[in-house]
Short mmCIF file of C-alpha atoms in Angstrom, two decimals:
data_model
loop_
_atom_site.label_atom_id
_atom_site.label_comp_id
_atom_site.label_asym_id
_atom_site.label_seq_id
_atom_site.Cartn_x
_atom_site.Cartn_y
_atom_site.Cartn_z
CA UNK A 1 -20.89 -61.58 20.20
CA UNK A 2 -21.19 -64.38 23.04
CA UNK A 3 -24.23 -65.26 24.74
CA UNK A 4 -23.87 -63.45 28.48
CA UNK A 5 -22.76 -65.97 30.92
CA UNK A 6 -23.38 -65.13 35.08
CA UNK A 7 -20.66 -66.95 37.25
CA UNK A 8 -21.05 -68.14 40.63
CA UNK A 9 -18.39 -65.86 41.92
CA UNK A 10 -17.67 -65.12 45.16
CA UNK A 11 -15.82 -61.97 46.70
CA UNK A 12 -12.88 -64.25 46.95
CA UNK A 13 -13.06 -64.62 43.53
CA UNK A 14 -13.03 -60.80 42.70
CA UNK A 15 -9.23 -60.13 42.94
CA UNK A 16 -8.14 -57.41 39.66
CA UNK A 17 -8.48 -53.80 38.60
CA UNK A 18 -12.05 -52.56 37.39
CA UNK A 19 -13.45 -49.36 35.99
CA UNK A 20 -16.83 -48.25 36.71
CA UNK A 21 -19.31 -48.75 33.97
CA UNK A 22 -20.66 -45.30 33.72
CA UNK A 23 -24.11 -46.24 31.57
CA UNK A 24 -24.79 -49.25 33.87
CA UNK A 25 -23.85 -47.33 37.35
CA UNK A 26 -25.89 -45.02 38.50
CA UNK A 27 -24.87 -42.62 41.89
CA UNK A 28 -27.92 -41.14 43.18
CA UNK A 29 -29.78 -39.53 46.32
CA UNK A 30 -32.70 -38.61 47.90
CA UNK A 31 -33.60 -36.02 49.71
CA UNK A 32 -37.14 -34.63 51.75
CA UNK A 33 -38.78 -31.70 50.17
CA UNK A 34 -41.03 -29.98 52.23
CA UNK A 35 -41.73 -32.12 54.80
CA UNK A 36 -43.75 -34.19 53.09
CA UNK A 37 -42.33 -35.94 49.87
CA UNK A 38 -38.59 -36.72 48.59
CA UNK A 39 -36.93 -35.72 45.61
CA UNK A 40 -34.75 -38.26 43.88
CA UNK A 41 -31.64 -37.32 41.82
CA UNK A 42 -28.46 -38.87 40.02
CA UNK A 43 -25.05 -37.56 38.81
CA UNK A 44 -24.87 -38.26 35.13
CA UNK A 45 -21.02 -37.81 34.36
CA UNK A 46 -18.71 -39.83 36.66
CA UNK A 47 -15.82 -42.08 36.57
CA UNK A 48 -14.18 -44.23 38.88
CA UNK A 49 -11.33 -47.37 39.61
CA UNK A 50 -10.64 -49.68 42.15
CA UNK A 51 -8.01 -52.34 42.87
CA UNK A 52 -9.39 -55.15 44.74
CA UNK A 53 -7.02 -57.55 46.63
CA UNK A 54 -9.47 -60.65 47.56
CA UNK A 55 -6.85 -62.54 49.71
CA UNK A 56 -6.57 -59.03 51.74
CA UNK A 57 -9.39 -56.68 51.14
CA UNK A 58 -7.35 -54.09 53.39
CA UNK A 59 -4.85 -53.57 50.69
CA UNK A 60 -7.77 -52.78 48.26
CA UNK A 61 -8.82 -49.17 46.67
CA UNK A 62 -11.19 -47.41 45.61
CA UNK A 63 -11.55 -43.84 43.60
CA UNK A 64 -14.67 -42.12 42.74
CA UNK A 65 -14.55 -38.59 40.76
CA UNK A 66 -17.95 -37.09 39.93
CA UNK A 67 -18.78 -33.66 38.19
CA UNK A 68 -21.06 -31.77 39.78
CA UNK A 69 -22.47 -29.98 37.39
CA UNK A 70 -23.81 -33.44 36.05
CA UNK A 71 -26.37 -33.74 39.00
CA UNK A 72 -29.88 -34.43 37.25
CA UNK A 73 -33.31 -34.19 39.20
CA UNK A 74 -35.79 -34.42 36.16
CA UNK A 75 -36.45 -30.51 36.87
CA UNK A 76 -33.75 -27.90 35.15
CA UNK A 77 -34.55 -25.16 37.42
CA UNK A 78 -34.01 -27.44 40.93
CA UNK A 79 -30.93 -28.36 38.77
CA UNK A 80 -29.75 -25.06 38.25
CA UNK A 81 -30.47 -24.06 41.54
CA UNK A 82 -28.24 -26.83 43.08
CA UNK A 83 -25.44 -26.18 41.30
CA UNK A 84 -25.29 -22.66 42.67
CA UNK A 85 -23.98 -21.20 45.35
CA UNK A 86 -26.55 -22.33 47.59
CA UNK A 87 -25.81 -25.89 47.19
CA UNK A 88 -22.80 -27.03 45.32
CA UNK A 89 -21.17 -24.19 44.36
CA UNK A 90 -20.03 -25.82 40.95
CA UNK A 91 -18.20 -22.79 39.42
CA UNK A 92 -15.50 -23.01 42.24
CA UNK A 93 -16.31 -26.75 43.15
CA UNK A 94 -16.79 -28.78 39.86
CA UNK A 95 -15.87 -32.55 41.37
CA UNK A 96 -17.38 -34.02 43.88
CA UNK A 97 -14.64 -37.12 45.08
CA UNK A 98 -14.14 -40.37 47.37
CA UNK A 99 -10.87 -41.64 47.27
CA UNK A 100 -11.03 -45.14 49.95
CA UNK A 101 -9.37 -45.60 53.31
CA UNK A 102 -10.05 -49.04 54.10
CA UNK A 103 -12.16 -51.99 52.73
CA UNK A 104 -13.27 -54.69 55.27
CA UNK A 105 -15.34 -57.55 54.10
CA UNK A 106 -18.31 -58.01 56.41
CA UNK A 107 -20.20 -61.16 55.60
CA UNK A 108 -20.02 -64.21 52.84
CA UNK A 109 -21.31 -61.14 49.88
CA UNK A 110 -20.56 -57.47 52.02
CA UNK A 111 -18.37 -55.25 52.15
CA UNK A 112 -17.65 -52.06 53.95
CA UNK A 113 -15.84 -49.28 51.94
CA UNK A 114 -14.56 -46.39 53.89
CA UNK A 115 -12.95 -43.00 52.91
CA UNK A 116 -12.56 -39.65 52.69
CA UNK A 117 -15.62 -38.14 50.70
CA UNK A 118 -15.30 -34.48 49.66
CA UNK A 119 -18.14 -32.06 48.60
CA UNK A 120 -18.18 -28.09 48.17
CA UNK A 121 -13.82 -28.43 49.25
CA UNK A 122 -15.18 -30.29 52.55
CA UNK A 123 -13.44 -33.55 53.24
CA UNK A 124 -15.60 -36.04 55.47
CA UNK A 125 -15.05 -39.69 56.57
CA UNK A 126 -17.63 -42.19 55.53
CA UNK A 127 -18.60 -45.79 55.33
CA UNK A 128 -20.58 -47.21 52.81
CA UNK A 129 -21.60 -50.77 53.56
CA UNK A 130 -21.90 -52.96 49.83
CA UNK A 131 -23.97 -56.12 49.02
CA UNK A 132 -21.84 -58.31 45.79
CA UNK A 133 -24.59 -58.87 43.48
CA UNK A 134 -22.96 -61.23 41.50
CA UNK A 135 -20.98 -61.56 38.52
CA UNK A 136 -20.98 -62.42 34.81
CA UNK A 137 -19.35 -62.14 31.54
CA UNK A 138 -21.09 -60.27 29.29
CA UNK A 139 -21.31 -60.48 25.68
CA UNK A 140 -17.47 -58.88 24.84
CA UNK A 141 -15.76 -61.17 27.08
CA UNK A 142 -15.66 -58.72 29.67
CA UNK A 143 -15.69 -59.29 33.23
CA UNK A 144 -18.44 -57.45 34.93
CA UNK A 145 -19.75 -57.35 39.14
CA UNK A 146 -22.80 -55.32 40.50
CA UNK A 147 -22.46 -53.97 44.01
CA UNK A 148 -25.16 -51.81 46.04
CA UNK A 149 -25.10 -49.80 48.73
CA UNK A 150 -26.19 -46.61 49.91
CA UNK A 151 -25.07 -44.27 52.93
CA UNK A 152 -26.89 -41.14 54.70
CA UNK A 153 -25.13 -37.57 55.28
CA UNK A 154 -26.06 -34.81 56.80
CA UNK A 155 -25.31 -31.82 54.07
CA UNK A 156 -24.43 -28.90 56.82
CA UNK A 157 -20.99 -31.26 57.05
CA UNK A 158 -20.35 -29.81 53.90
CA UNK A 159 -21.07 -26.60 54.26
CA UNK A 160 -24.36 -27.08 52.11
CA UNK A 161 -26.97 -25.23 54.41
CA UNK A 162 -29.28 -23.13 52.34
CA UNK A 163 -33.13 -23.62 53.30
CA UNK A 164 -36.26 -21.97 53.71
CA UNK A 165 -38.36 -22.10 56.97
CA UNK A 166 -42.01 -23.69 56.22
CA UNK A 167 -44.89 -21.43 57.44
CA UNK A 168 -46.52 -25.12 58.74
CA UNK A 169 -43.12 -25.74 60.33
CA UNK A 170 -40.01 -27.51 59.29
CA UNK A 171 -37.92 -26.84 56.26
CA UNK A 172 -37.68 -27.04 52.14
CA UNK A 173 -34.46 -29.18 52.26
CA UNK A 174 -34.02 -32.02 54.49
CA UNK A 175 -30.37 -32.35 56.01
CA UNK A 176 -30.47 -35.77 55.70
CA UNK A 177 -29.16 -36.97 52.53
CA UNK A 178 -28.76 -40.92 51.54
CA UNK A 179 -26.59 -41.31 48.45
CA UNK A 180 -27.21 -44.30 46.85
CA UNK A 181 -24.84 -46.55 44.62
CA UNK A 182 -25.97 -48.95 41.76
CA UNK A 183 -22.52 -50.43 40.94
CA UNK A 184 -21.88 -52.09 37.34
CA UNK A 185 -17.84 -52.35 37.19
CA UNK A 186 -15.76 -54.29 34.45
CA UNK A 187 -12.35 -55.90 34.96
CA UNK A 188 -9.58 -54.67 33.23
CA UNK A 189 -7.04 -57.05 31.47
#
C-alpha cells in the first residue's frame, strides 16, 4: 500500500469513466417532522457511473440507480412505514433512478448536473448544482474525486402525498424534501 497522495486537480483535469464509491458516498435527505424538527435519512444500497468529457462537459453522463427499500432513518418503524404504500411504494417501485440530461460547468470547481429523476414510476426534471472537492490517489493507486451538492423537491411531484393534519396546525411530513449528495467516485482504467 502507497501513502494517499491529494492532487491539485482541476475539473479540466477530470476527463474518464468513474463508479460511485458506495461506502464513501452517501445520498441522503431531510425532511420537517411536525413542524418543528427534521428527520435526516440515507439510502444505504446504491450504485452509479458517469462519463465525464472535461474538454466538453455537455457530452458528459451521469447514472444513478438506488433501491428503495435501502432508505435508513435510524428508526425501523419510520423505515417501514416509508417504504409502504404511503411513501415509496417499494413492492411495485423498488429503484429509485437519475439518469443525466446535461452537465454545464458553472464556475472554476461547479457544476450543474441535470436529468430526469424518477421516484414511485414518476419521472421529474431536476438540477443539482455540484462543488469539486478535490482529488487524490488513494492508497491502491486509484483515482478518486469528492463532489457535493444537494437539491430540494417537493414529494406531491411524485405522487408521495400521505400526511396527517396537526391539531396545532400544519402537517407530519413536510413537502419539501432536499436530497443531499456526498460524492466519493473512483476512475476506472
Amino acid at each position: 500500500m502507497t501513502t494517499p497522495t491529494t492532487t491539485a486537480a482541476t475539473l479540466a483535469d477530470l476527463s474518464g469513466t468513474y463508479v460511485l464509491d458506495s461506502a464513501h458516498t452517501r445520498i441522503g435527505f431531510v425532511a420537517r417532522h411536525a413542524m418543528v424538527t427534521k428527520v435526516r435519512g440515507q439510502f444505504n444500497e446504491f450504485e452509479g457511473s458517469g462519463v465525464v468529457d472535461a474538454s466538453d462537459f455537455t457530452k458528459s453522463t451521469v447514472t444513478v440507480t438506488i433501491e428503495a427499500a435501502s432508505i435508513d432513518t435510524r428508526n425501523e418503524q419510520r423505515d417501514g412505514h416509508l417504504r409502504s404504500n404511503d411513501f415509496l411504494a417499494m413492492e411495485e417501485y423498488p429503484q429509485i433512478t437519475f439518469v443525466s440530461t446535461a452537465i454545464q460547468q458553472t464556475g472554476p470547481t461547479s457544476v450543474e448536473l441535470t436529468g430526469d429523476l424518477t421516484i414511485r414510476g414518476v419521472t421529474n426534471t431536476v438540477t443539482i448544482p455540484f462543488e469539486f472537492e478535490g482529488a487524490a490517489t488513494d492508497p491502491f493507486g486509484n483515482l478518486r474525486v469528492g463532489f457535493e451538492g444537494s437539491v430540494v423537491i417537493n414529494r406531491k411531484d411524485y405522487g408521495v402525498s400521505w400526511n396527517v393534519a396537526l391539531e396545532t396546525g400544519g402537517v407530519l411530513v413536510s413537502d419539501k424534501v432536499t436530497l443531499e449528495f456526498e460524492v466519493s467516485a473512483i476512475k476506472t482504467a
